[in-house]
Short mmCIF file of N, CA and C in Angstrom, two decimals:
data_model
loop_
_atom_site.label_atom_id
_atom_site.label_comp_id
_atom_site.label_asym_id
_atom_site.label_seq_id
_atom_site.Cartn_x
_atom_site.Cartn_y
_atom_site.Cartn_z
N UNK A 1 8.69 -118.56 61.54
CA UNK A 1 7.91 -117.70 62.39
C UNK A 1 6.55 -118.36 62.59
N UNK A 2 5.99 -118.28 63.77
CA UNK A 2 4.69 -118.86 64.02
C UNK A 2 3.84 -117.88 64.80
N UNK A 3 2.55 -118.10 64.73
CA UNK A 3 1.59 -117.28 65.46
C UNK A 3 0.87 -118.18 66.45
N UNK A 4 0.44 -117.57 67.55
CA UNK A 4 -0.36 -118.31 68.50
C UNK A 4 -1.82 -118.05 68.20
N UNK A 5 -2.63 -119.09 68.28
CA UNK A 5 -4.07 -118.93 68.09
C UNK A 5 -4.79 -119.84 69.07
N UNK A 6 -6.05 -119.54 69.29
CA UNK A 6 -6.84 -120.32 70.22
C UNK A 6 -7.78 -121.23 69.45
N UNK A 7 -7.78 -122.50 69.79
CA UNK A 7 -8.67 -123.46 69.14
C UNK A 7 -10.09 -123.21 69.62
N UNK A 8 -11.06 -123.18 68.69
CA UNK A 8 -12.45 -122.93 69.07
C UNK A 8 -13.00 -124.08 69.91
N UNK A 9 -12.61 -125.31 69.61
CA UNK A 9 -13.14 -126.47 70.32
C UNK A 9 -12.57 -126.59 71.73
N UNK A 10 -11.23 -126.57 71.84
CA UNK A 10 -10.61 -126.84 73.12
C UNK A 10 -10.29 -125.60 73.93
N UNK A 11 -10.19 -124.45 73.29
CA UNK A 11 -9.81 -123.23 73.99
C UNK A 11 -8.32 -123.17 74.28
N UNK A 12 -7.55 -124.16 73.80
CA UNK A 12 -6.11 -124.19 74.03
C UNK A 12 -5.38 -123.32 73.02
N UNK A 13 -4.27 -122.76 73.46
CA UNK A 13 -3.43 -121.98 72.56
C UNK A 13 -2.52 -122.93 71.81
N UNK A 14 -2.50 -122.80 70.49
CA UNK A 14 -1.66 -123.66 69.66
C UNK A 14 -0.76 -122.80 68.79
N UNK A 15 0.31 -123.38 68.32
CA UNK A 15 1.24 -122.69 67.42
C UNK A 15 0.86 -123.02 65.98
N UNK A 16 0.67 -121.98 65.15
CA UNK A 16 0.40 -122.19 63.73
C UNK A 16 1.62 -121.75 62.95
N UNK A 17 2.06 -122.59 62.06
CA UNK A 17 3.23 -122.27 61.24
C UNK A 17 2.80 -121.47 60.02
N UNK A 18 3.47 -120.35 59.78
CA UNK A 18 3.25 -119.58 58.56
C UNK A 18 4.13 -120.17 57.47
N UNK A 19 3.71 -120.04 56.20
CA UNK A 19 4.59 -120.54 55.15
C UNK A 19 5.90 -119.76 55.16
N UNK A 20 7.00 -120.42 54.86
CA UNK A 20 8.29 -119.72 54.90
C UNK A 20 8.34 -118.62 53.84
N UNK A 21 9.02 -117.54 54.18
CA UNK A 21 9.21 -116.43 53.24
C UNK A 21 10.30 -116.83 52.25
N UNK A 22 10.08 -116.49 50.99
CA UNK A 22 11.07 -116.76 49.96
C UNK A 22 12.12 -115.66 49.99
N UNK A 23 13.34 -116.01 49.74
CA UNK A 23 14.44 -115.04 49.76
C UNK A 23 14.26 -114.00 48.67
N UNK A 24 14.65 -112.76 48.95
CA UNK A 24 14.58 -111.70 47.96
C UNK A 24 15.84 -111.74 47.09
N UNK A 25 15.75 -111.09 45.93
CA UNK A 25 16.92 -110.95 45.07
C UNK A 25 17.20 -112.13 44.16
N UNK A 26 16.21 -112.96 43.94
CA UNK A 26 16.40 -114.09 43.03
C UNK A 26 15.09 -114.42 42.33
N UNK A 27 15.16 -115.33 41.39
CA UNK A 27 13.96 -115.72 40.65
C UNK A 27 13.32 -116.92 41.33
N UNK A 28 11.99 -116.87 41.45
CA UNK A 28 11.24 -117.94 42.12
C UNK A 28 10.15 -118.47 41.21
N UNK A 29 9.98 -119.79 41.22
CA UNK A 29 8.80 -120.39 40.59
C UNK A 29 7.69 -120.22 41.62
N UNK A 30 6.64 -119.45 41.27
CA UNK A 30 5.60 -119.13 42.25
C UNK A 30 4.30 -119.89 42.00
N UNK A 31 4.13 -120.44 40.80
CA UNK A 31 2.89 -121.15 40.48
C UNK A 31 3.03 -121.78 39.10
N UNK A 32 2.05 -122.60 38.77
CA UNK A 32 1.91 -123.03 37.38
C UNK A 32 0.90 -122.08 36.74
N UNK A 33 0.90 -122.02 35.43
CA UNK A 33 -0.04 -121.15 34.71
C UNK A 33 -1.47 -121.49 35.10
N UNK A 34 -1.76 -122.79 35.27
CA UNK A 34 -3.11 -123.23 35.62
C UNK A 34 -3.55 -122.77 37.01
N UNK A 35 -2.60 -122.52 37.90
CA UNK A 35 -2.93 -122.09 39.26
C UNK A 35 -3.41 -120.65 39.33
N UNK A 36 -3.11 -119.85 38.31
CA UNK A 36 -3.54 -118.45 38.29
C UNK A 36 -4.27 -118.20 36.97
N UNK A 37 -5.53 -118.63 36.88
CA UNK A 37 -6.28 -118.43 35.64
C UNK A 37 -6.50 -116.94 35.36
N UNK A 38 -6.80 -116.58 34.11
CA UNK A 38 -7.06 -115.17 33.79
C UNK A 38 -8.13 -114.57 34.72
N UNK A 39 -7.85 -113.36 35.19
CA UNK A 39 -8.78 -112.66 36.09
C UNK A 39 -8.56 -112.96 37.55
N UNK A 40 -7.53 -113.76 37.88
CA UNK A 40 -7.26 -114.09 39.28
C UNK A 40 -5.83 -113.69 39.64
N UNK A 41 -5.50 -113.87 40.92
CA UNK A 41 -4.14 -113.60 41.37
C UNK A 41 -3.77 -114.55 42.50
N UNK A 42 -2.50 -114.56 42.83
CA UNK A 42 -1.99 -115.37 43.93
C UNK A 42 -1.02 -114.50 44.72
N UNK A 43 -1.14 -114.53 46.04
CA UNK A 43 -0.21 -113.81 46.91
C UNK A 43 0.90 -114.77 47.30
N UNK A 44 2.15 -114.38 47.06
CA UNK A 44 3.29 -115.24 47.39
C UNK A 44 4.14 -114.57 48.46
N UNK A 45 4.71 -115.36 49.37
CA UNK A 45 5.45 -114.80 50.50
C UNK A 45 6.88 -114.41 50.15
N UNK A 46 7.03 -113.32 49.43
CA UNK A 46 8.35 -112.80 49.10
C UNK A 46 8.49 -111.44 49.78
N UNK A 47 9.59 -111.23 50.48
CA UNK A 47 9.81 -109.95 51.14
C UNK A 47 8.93 -109.77 52.36
N UNK A 48 8.89 -108.54 52.85
CA UNK A 48 8.19 -108.24 54.10
C UNK A 48 6.66 -108.36 53.99
N UNK A 49 6.09 -107.92 52.87
CA UNK A 49 4.64 -107.86 52.74
C UNK A 49 4.06 -108.87 51.76
N UNK A 50 4.89 -109.51 50.99
CA UNK A 50 4.42 -110.43 49.97
C UNK A 50 4.29 -109.74 48.63
N UNK A 51 4.08 -110.55 47.60
CA UNK A 51 3.95 -110.06 46.23
C UNK A 51 2.70 -110.70 45.62
N UNK A 52 1.87 -109.87 45.00
CA UNK A 52 0.70 -110.38 44.30
C UNK A 52 1.05 -110.65 42.85
N UNK A 53 0.74 -111.85 42.37
CA UNK A 53 0.99 -112.22 40.98
C UNK A 53 -0.37 -112.33 40.29
N UNK A 54 -0.58 -111.52 39.26
CA UNK A 54 -1.87 -111.37 38.59
C UNK A 54 -1.80 -111.88 37.16
N UNK A 55 -2.89 -112.53 36.73
CA UNK A 55 -3.04 -112.94 35.34
C UNK A 55 -4.13 -112.07 34.72
N UNK A 56 -3.74 -111.17 33.85
CA UNK A 56 -4.68 -110.28 33.16
C UNK A 56 -4.74 -110.72 31.70
N UNK A 57 -5.76 -111.48 31.38
CA UNK A 57 -5.96 -111.96 30.00
C UNK A 57 -4.72 -112.66 29.43
N UNK A 58 -4.06 -113.47 30.27
CA UNK A 58 -2.90 -114.23 29.82
C UNK A 58 -1.56 -113.54 30.01
N UNK A 59 -1.56 -112.28 30.43
CA UNK A 59 -0.31 -111.56 30.73
C UNK A 59 -0.16 -111.51 32.24
N UNK A 60 1.02 -111.89 32.73
CA UNK A 60 1.26 -111.94 34.17
C UNK A 60 1.98 -110.68 34.64
N UNK A 61 1.56 -110.19 35.81
CA UNK A 61 2.17 -109.04 36.47
C UNK A 61 2.41 -109.39 37.93
N UNK A 62 3.44 -108.78 38.52
CA UNK A 62 3.71 -108.97 39.95
C UNK A 62 3.91 -107.60 40.58
N UNK A 63 3.28 -107.39 41.73
CA UNK A 63 3.30 -106.09 42.38
C UNK A 63 3.37 -106.27 43.90
N UNK A 64 4.04 -105.36 44.58
CA UNK A 64 4.17 -105.43 46.04
C UNK A 64 2.80 -105.36 46.71
N UNK A 65 2.62 -106.14 47.75
CA UNK A 65 1.38 -106.17 48.51
C UNK A 65 1.42 -105.11 49.61
N UNK A 66 1.60 -103.85 49.20
CA UNK A 66 1.75 -102.78 50.18
C UNK A 66 1.30 -101.46 49.56
N UNK A 67 0.33 -100.81 50.18
CA UNK A 67 -0.11 -99.50 49.70
C UNK A 67 0.69 -98.43 50.45
N UNK A 68 1.37 -97.53 49.73
CA UNK A 68 2.20 -96.53 50.39
C UNK A 68 1.40 -95.46 51.13
N UNK A 69 0.10 -95.40 50.92
CA UNK A 69 -0.72 -94.39 51.58
C UNK A 69 -0.73 -94.60 53.09
N UNK A 70 -1.19 -95.77 53.54
CA UNK A 70 -1.20 -96.06 54.97
C UNK A 70 -0.81 -97.50 55.27
N UNK A 71 -0.12 -98.14 54.34
CA UNK A 71 0.38 -99.49 54.59
C UNK A 71 -0.64 -100.60 54.43
N UNK A 72 -1.71 -100.35 53.73
CA UNK A 72 -2.75 -101.36 53.54
C UNK A 72 -2.29 -102.53 52.70
N UNK A 73 -2.98 -103.68 52.86
CA UNK A 73 -2.66 -104.88 52.08
C UNK A 73 -3.22 -104.75 50.66
N UNK A 74 -2.46 -104.14 49.79
CA UNK A 74 -2.94 -103.78 48.45
C UNK A 74 -3.58 -104.94 47.70
N UNK A 75 -2.98 -106.11 47.77
CA UNK A 75 -3.46 -107.24 46.97
C UNK A 75 -4.75 -107.86 47.52
N UNK A 76 -5.24 -107.36 48.65
CA UNK A 76 -6.56 -107.77 49.13
C UNK A 76 -7.66 -106.97 48.44
N UNK A 77 -7.25 -105.94 47.71
CA UNK A 77 -8.20 -105.12 46.97
C UNK A 77 -8.67 -105.81 45.70
N UNK A 78 -9.57 -105.14 45.01
CA UNK A 78 -10.18 -105.71 43.82
C UNK A 78 -9.52 -105.19 42.56
N UNK A 79 -9.11 -106.08 41.66
CA UNK A 79 -8.61 -105.61 40.36
C UNK A 79 -9.79 -105.11 39.52
N UNK A 80 -9.61 -103.96 38.91
CA UNK A 80 -10.64 -103.38 38.04
C UNK A 80 -9.94 -102.62 36.93
N UNK A 81 -10.74 -101.97 36.14
CA UNK A 81 -10.20 -101.09 35.11
C UNK A 81 -10.13 -99.67 35.63
N UNK A 82 -10.02 -98.75 34.71
CA UNK A 82 -9.97 -97.33 35.06
C UNK A 82 -11.18 -96.66 34.43
N UNK A 83 -11.80 -95.75 35.15
CA UNK A 83 -12.96 -95.04 34.63
C UNK A 83 -12.50 -93.72 34.03
N UNK A 84 -12.94 -93.47 32.80
CA UNK A 84 -12.62 -92.20 32.14
C UNK A 84 -13.90 -91.58 31.59
N UNK A 85 -13.86 -90.30 31.35
CA UNK A 85 -15.00 -89.59 30.78
C UNK A 85 -15.16 -90.01 29.33
N UNK A 86 -16.40 -90.29 28.93
CA UNK A 86 -16.70 -90.65 27.55
C UNK A 86 -16.98 -89.36 26.77
N UNK A 87 -16.07 -88.98 25.90
CA UNK A 87 -16.21 -87.73 25.14
C UNK A 87 -17.39 -87.76 24.17
N UNK A 88 -17.85 -88.95 23.80
CA UNK A 88 -18.95 -89.06 22.85
C UNK A 88 -20.31 -88.79 23.48
N UNK A 89 -20.42 -89.05 24.80
CA UNK A 89 -21.69 -88.86 25.49
C UNK A 89 -21.45 -87.95 26.70
N UNK A 90 -21.89 -86.71 26.65
CA UNK A 90 -21.66 -85.79 27.77
C UNK A 90 -22.19 -86.35 29.10
N UNK A 91 -21.37 -86.26 30.12
CA UNK A 91 -21.75 -86.74 31.45
C UNK A 91 -21.63 -88.23 31.63
N UNK A 92 -21.17 -88.95 30.63
CA UNK A 92 -21.05 -90.40 30.72
C UNK A 92 -19.60 -90.78 30.97
N UNK A 93 -19.40 -91.95 31.52
CA UNK A 93 -18.05 -92.46 31.77
C UNK A 93 -17.98 -93.91 31.31
N UNK A 94 -16.79 -94.36 30.98
CA UNK A 94 -16.59 -95.75 30.55
C UNK A 94 -15.42 -96.35 31.31
N UNK A 95 -15.48 -97.67 31.46
CA UNK A 95 -14.39 -98.41 32.09
C UNK A 95 -13.44 -98.86 31.00
N UNK A 96 -12.15 -98.60 31.17
CA UNK A 96 -11.15 -99.03 30.19
C UNK A 96 -10.11 -99.89 30.88
N UNK A 97 -9.42 -100.68 30.10
CA UNK A 97 -8.33 -101.54 30.58
C UNK A 97 -8.76 -102.38 31.78
N UNK A 98 -9.83 -103.14 31.59
CA UNK A 98 -10.40 -103.95 32.66
C UNK A 98 -9.35 -104.87 33.30
N UNK A 99 -9.34 -104.92 34.61
CA UNK A 99 -8.49 -105.75 35.46
C UNK A 99 -7.02 -105.33 35.46
N UNK A 100 -6.65 -104.21 34.84
CA UNK A 100 -5.25 -103.80 34.78
C UNK A 100 -4.85 -102.88 35.93
N UNK A 101 -5.77 -102.62 36.85
CA UNK A 101 -5.48 -101.78 38.02
C UNK A 101 -5.92 -102.51 39.28
N UNK A 102 -5.17 -102.32 40.36
CA UNK A 102 -5.55 -102.86 41.66
C UNK A 102 -5.86 -101.68 42.57
N UNK A 103 -6.95 -101.80 43.34
CA UNK A 103 -7.39 -100.72 44.22
C UNK A 103 -7.28 -101.16 45.67
N UNK A 104 -6.57 -100.37 46.47
CA UNK A 104 -6.37 -100.70 47.88
C UNK A 104 -7.73 -100.80 48.59
N UNK A 105 -7.92 -101.85 49.40
CA UNK A 105 -9.20 -102.02 50.07
C UNK A 105 -9.44 -100.98 51.17
N UNK A 106 -8.41 -100.30 51.63
CA UNK A 106 -8.58 -99.33 52.71
C UNK A 106 -9.12 -98.00 52.22
N UNK A 107 -8.55 -97.42 51.18
CA UNK A 107 -8.96 -96.08 50.74
C UNK A 107 -9.11 -95.96 49.22
N UNK A 108 -9.09 -97.08 48.52
CA UNK A 108 -9.35 -97.13 47.08
C UNK A 108 -8.31 -96.42 46.21
N UNK A 109 -7.08 -96.30 46.69
CA UNK A 109 -6.03 -95.79 45.80
C UNK A 109 -5.79 -96.84 44.73
N UNK A 110 -5.74 -96.43 43.47
CA UNK A 110 -5.56 -97.35 42.37
C UNK A 110 -4.14 -97.34 41.85
N UNK A 111 -3.61 -98.52 41.53
CA UNK A 111 -2.25 -98.68 41.01
C UNK A 111 -2.31 -99.52 39.74
N UNK A 112 -1.57 -99.10 38.73
CA UNK A 112 -1.49 -99.87 37.49
C UNK A 112 -0.60 -101.09 37.73
N UNK A 113 -1.11 -102.27 37.42
CA UNK A 113 -0.35 -103.50 37.67
C UNK A 113 0.96 -103.54 36.88
N UNK A 114 0.96 -103.04 35.66
CA UNK A 114 2.15 -103.13 34.81
C UNK A 114 3.29 -102.24 35.29
N UNK A 115 2.96 -101.09 35.87
CA UNK A 115 4.01 -100.10 36.22
C UNK A 115 4.08 -99.75 37.69
N UNK A 116 3.03 -100.03 38.45
CA UNK A 116 2.99 -99.65 39.86
C UNK A 116 2.65 -98.19 40.09
N UNK A 117 2.35 -97.44 39.04
CA UNK A 117 2.07 -96.01 39.20
C UNK A 117 0.63 -95.78 39.66
N UNK A 118 0.45 -94.64 40.33
CA UNK A 118 -0.86 -94.22 40.78
C UNK A 118 -1.10 -92.79 40.34
N UNK A 119 -2.33 -92.49 39.97
CA UNK A 119 -2.68 -91.13 39.57
C UNK A 119 -2.86 -90.23 40.79
N UNK A 120 -3.09 -90.83 41.95
CA UNK A 120 -3.35 -90.05 43.16
C UNK A 120 -2.12 -89.25 43.56
N UNK A 121 -0.98 -89.91 43.63
CA UNK A 121 0.27 -89.28 44.02
C UNK A 121 1.39 -90.04 43.31
N UNK A 122 1.73 -89.64 42.09
CA UNK A 122 2.68 -90.41 41.28
C UNK A 122 4.01 -90.71 41.98
N UNK A 123 4.45 -89.85 42.86
CA UNK A 123 5.71 -90.11 43.56
C UNK A 123 5.58 -91.26 44.56
N UNK A 124 4.38 -91.73 44.81
CA UNK A 124 4.15 -92.85 45.71
C UNK A 124 3.87 -94.14 44.95
N UNK A 125 4.39 -94.28 43.78
CA UNK A 125 4.22 -95.51 43.02
C UNK A 125 4.84 -96.67 43.79
N UNK A 126 4.39 -97.88 43.51
CA UNK A 126 4.90 -99.04 44.23
C UNK A 126 5.70 -99.96 43.31
N UNK A 127 6.40 -100.86 43.93
CA UNK A 127 7.32 -101.72 43.21
C UNK A 127 6.58 -102.81 42.43
N UNK A 128 7.04 -103.02 41.22
CA UNK A 128 6.59 -104.16 40.42
C UNK A 128 7.79 -105.06 40.19
N UNK A 129 7.53 -106.30 39.80
CA UNK A 129 8.60 -107.28 39.62
C UNK A 129 8.47 -107.94 38.26
N UNK A 130 9.60 -108.27 37.64
CA UNK A 130 9.55 -108.98 36.36
C UNK A 130 8.94 -110.38 36.52
N UNK A 131 8.10 -110.74 35.59
CA UNK A 131 7.46 -112.06 35.58
C UNK A 131 7.71 -112.68 34.22
N UNK A 132 8.00 -113.97 34.21
CA UNK A 132 8.09 -114.68 32.93
C UNK A 132 7.50 -116.07 33.10
N UNK A 133 7.03 -116.59 31.99
CA UNK A 133 6.46 -117.94 31.98
C UNK A 133 7.42 -118.82 31.20
N UNK A 134 7.85 -119.90 31.84
CA UNK A 134 8.74 -120.87 31.22
C UNK A 134 8.01 -122.21 31.24
N UNK A 135 7.63 -122.67 30.06
CA UNK A 135 6.81 -123.88 29.99
C UNK A 135 5.48 -123.59 30.66
N UNK A 136 5.20 -124.28 31.75
CA UNK A 136 3.96 -124.07 32.49
C UNK A 136 4.21 -123.37 33.83
N UNK A 137 5.46 -122.93 34.06
CA UNK A 137 5.80 -122.32 35.35
C UNK A 137 5.81 -120.79 35.26
N UNK A 138 5.20 -120.16 36.28
CA UNK A 138 5.22 -118.71 36.40
C UNK A 138 6.36 -118.36 37.34
N UNK A 139 7.29 -117.52 36.85
CA UNK A 139 8.48 -117.18 37.62
C UNK A 139 8.52 -115.68 37.88
N UNK A 140 8.86 -115.31 39.12
CA UNK A 140 8.94 -113.90 39.52
C UNK A 140 10.36 -113.61 39.99
N UNK A 141 10.93 -112.52 39.48
CA UNK A 141 12.25 -112.06 39.92
C UNK A 141 12.00 -111.03 41.02
N UNK A 142 12.25 -111.43 42.26
CA UNK A 142 12.00 -110.51 43.39
C UNK A 142 13.03 -110.72 44.49
#
């Protein structure tokens, strides 16, 4: 599949090739461990919307790049923790489980990377995929 775009210099329409989509229903080597350092992620072209592969303190997670609320590109959002009320200090809140949640950039719906669940509407949880590391390769079953 390709997209047409206009060159800024020449004004001509050119064809840009998108990376090929990986087939669903099988295991794919998506990166080396070094390519996704802790605290970062990589979007891989699996399925219709892609899959975000996240490294959270050395543990890898894979989640669909699709927010069920309005179809937003979930993996363009920022990974963060979850804010909870601090029972020790009235009126205070603390961030827990840093980087273990992804928040949609459109409306800030948060999803747990490990399970795909959301507190906003649990029945709208999203798909997660098994990830394993073999040697230095990160593999996703999708």
